Tab-separated table of C-alpha atoms in Angstrom:
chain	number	residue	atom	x	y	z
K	1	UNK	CA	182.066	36.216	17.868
K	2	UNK	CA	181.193	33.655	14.942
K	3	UNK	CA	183.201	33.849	11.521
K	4	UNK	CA	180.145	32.252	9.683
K	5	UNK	CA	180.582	29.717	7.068
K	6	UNK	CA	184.022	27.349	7.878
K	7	UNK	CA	184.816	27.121	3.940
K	8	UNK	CA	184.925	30.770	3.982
K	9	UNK	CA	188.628	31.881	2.164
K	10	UNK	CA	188.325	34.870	3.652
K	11	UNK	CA	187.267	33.555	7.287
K	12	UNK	CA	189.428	33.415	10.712
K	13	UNK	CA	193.104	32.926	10.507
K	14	UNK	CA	194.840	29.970	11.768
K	15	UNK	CA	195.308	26.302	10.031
K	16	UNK	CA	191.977	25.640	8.113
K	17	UNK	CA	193.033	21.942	8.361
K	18	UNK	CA	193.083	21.793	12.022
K	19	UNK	CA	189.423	21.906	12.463
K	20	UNK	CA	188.655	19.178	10.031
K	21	UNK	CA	188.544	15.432	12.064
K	22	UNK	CA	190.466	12.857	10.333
K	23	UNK	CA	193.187	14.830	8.826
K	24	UNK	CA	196.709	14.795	10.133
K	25	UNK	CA	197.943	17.657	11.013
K	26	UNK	CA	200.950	19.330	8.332
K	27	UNK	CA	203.342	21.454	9.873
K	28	UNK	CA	202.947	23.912	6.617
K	29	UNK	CA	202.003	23.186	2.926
K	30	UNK	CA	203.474	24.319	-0.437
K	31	UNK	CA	206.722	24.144	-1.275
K	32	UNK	CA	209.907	23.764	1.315
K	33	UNK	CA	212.075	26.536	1.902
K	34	UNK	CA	215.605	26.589	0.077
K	35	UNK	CA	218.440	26.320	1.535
K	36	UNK	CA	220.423	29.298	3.065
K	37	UNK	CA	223.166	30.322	0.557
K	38	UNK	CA	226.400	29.873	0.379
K	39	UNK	CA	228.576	33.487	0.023
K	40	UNK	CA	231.939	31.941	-1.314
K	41	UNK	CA	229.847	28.853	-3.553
K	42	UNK	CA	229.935	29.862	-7.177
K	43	UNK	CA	226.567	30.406	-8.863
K	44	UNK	CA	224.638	28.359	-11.349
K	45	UNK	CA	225.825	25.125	-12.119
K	46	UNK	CA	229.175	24.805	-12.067
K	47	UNK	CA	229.852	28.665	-13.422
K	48	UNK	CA	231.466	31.380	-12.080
K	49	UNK	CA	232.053	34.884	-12.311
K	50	UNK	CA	229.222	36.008	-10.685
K	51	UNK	CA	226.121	34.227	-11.872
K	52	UNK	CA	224.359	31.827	-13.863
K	53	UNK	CA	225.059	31.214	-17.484
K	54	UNK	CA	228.453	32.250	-17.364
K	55	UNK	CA	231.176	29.380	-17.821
K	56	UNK	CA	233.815	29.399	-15.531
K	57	UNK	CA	236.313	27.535	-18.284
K	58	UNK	CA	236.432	28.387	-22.231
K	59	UNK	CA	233.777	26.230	-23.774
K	60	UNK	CA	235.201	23.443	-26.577
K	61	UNK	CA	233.674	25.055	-29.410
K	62	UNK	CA	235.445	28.548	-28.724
K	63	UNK	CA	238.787	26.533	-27.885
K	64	UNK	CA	238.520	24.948	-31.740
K	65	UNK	CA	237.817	28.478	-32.726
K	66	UNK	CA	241.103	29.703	-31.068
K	67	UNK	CA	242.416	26.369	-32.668
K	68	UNK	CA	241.156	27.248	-36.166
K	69	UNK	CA	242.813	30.630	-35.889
K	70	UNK	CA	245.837	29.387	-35.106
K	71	UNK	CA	245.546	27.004	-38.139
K	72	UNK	CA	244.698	29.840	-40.759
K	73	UNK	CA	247.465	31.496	-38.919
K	74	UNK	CA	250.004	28.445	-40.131
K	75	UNK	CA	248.612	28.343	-43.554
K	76	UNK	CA	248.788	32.525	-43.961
K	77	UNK	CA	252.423	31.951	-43.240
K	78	UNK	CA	252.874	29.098	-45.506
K	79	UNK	CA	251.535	31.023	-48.409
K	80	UNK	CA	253.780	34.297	-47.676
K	81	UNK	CA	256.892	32.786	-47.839
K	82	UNK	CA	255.902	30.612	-51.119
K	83	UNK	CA	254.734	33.978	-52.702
K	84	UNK	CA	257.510	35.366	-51.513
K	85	UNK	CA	259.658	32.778	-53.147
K	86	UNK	CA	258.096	33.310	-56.180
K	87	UNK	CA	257.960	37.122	-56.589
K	88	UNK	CA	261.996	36.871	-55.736
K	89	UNK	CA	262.393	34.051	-58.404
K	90	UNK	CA	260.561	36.110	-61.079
K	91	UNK	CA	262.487	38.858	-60.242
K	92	UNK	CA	266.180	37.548	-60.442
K	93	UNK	CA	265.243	36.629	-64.629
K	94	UNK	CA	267.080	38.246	-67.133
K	95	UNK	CA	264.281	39.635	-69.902
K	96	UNK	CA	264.924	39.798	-73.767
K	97	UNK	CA	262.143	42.166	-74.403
K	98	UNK	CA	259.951	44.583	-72.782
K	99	UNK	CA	257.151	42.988	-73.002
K	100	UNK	CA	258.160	40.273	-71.185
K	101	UNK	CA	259.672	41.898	-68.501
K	102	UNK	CA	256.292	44.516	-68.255
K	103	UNK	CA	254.199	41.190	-67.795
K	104	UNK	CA	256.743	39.002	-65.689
K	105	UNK	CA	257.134	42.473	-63.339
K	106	UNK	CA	253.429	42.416	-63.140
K	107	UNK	CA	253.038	39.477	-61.914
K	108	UNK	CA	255.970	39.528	-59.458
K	109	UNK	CA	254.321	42.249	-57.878
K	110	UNK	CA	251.332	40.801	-57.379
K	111	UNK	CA	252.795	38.177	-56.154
K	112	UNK	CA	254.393	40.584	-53.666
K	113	UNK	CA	250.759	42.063	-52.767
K	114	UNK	CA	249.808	38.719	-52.373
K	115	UNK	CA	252.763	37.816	-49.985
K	116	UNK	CA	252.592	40.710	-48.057
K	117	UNK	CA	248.412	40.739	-47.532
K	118	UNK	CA	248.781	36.807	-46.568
K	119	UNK	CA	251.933	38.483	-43.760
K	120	UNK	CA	249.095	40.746	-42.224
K	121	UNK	CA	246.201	38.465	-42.432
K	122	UNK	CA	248.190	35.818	-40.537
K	123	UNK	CA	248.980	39.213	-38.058
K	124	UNK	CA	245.228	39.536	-37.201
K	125	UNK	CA	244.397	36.308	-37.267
K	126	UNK	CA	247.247	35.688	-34.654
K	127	UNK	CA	246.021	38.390	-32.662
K	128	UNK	CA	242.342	37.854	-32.321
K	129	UNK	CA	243.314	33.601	-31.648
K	130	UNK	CA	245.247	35.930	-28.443
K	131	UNK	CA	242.638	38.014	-27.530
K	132	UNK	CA	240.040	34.934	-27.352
K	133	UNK	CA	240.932	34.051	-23.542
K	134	UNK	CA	240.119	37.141	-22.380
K	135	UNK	CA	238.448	39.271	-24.716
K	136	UNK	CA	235.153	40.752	-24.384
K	137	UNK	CA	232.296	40.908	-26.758
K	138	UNK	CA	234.271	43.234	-29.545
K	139	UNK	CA	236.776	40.280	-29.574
K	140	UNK	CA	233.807	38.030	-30.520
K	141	UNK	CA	232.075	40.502	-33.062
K	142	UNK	CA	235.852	41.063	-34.366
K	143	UNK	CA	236.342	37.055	-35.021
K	144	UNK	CA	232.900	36.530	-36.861
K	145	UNK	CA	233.952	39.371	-39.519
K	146	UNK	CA	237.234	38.138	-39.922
K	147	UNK	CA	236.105	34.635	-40.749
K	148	UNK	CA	233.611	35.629	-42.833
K	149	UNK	CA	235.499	37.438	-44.645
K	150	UNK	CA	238.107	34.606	-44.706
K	151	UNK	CA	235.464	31.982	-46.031
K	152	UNK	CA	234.785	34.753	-48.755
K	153	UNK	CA	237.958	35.422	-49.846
K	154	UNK	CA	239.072	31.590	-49.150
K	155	UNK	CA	236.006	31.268	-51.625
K	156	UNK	CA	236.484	33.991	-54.561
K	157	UNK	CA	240.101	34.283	-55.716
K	158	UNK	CA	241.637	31.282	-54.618
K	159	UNK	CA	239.449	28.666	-55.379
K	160	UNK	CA	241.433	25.542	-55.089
K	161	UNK	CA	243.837	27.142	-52.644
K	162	UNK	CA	241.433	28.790	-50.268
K	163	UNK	CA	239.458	25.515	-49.657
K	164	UNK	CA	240.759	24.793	-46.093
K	165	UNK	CA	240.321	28.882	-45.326
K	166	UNK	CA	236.536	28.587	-46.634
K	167	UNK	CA	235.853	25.463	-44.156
K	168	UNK	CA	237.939	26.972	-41.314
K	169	UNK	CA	236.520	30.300	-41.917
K	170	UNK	CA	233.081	28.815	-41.606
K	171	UNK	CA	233.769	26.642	-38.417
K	172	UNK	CA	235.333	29.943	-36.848
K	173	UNK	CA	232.544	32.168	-37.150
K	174	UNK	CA	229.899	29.099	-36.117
K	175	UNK	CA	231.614	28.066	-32.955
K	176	UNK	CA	231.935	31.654	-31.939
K	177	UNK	CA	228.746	32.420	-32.469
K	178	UNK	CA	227.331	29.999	-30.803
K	179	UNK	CA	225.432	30.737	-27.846
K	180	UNK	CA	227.935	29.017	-25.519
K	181	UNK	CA	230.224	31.183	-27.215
K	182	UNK	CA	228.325	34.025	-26.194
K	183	UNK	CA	228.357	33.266	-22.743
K	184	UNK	CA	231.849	33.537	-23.068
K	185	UNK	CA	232.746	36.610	-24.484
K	186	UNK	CA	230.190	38.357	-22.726
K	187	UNK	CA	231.224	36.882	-19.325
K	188	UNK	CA	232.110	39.549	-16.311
K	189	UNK	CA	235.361	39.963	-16.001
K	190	UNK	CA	237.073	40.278	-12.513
């Protein structure tokens, strides 16, 4: 039985080199088989948790995040007690006239608004710089508002104040929303 032509793709099975003198022979061409794998090695390149792209450790840029929190935290506290300070100061004045006393009672509560929104803001921001180690992706969506929101407001009504809560803000929502950040938050837990 012939096959016909010996270039022939679709001719006789067997090693098409072997027939051709002068040619050593290869014990199989393309490319090498992988190694077996490893049940109890972690995947990817140095990550764990089940697969590639997942970090096994918090990456820096969410640690400064946490950081950062931590820091507006500090600075949220600061400014409650010296509003607080200052409402109680305004309040402890004896007034001549009512004027006076309608404006200086005015501002003393703001002043109390002010302490008391800086007393909650420092709350969340203390909670989500907890929930960073092992939150999930709602932790991460949950930061990036909050910042934002912090660079706005660091921006609008306390301009020379909210400076460092503008550039904090900022850094907060760009190191968590980084893609390594990502990977992170939406690591599988386990």
């Amino acid at each position: 039985m012939s096959h016909g032509d010996p270039n022939n793709p679709y001719g006789p099975p067997g090693n098409p080199q072997g027939d051709l003198p002068g040619y050593p022979q290869q014990p199989g061409y393309g490319y090498p088989q992988a190694p077996p794998v490893d049940p109890n090695a972690p995947y990817g390149y140095g990550y764990g948790y089940g697969g590639p792209g997942y970090p096994a450790q918090m990456p820096g840029g969410v640690k400064a995040a946490r950081v950062m929190l931590w820091v507006i935290v500090g600075l949220c506290l600061i400014g409650t007690v010296l509003y607080s300070l200052g409402a109680a100061a305004s309040n402890d004045e004896d007034f001549s006239s009512f004027e006076s006393s309608l404006s200086d009672s005015q501002n003393a509560g703001i002043a109390w608004g002010i302490a008391v929104f800086s007393l909650v803001w420092a709350i969340g921001a203390a909670v989500l710089a907890l929930q960073v180690r092992g939150g999930g992706n709602g932790v991460r969506i949950t930061t990036l508002v909050f910042a934002i929101v912090t660079a706005v407001l660091g921006l609008f009504p306390f301009v020379f104040v909210g400076i460092p809560h503008l550039v904090l803000g900022i850094l907060v929502a760009v190191f968590v929303g980084k893609s390594d950040g990502a990977a992170w938050f939406n690591r599988p837990r386990g």
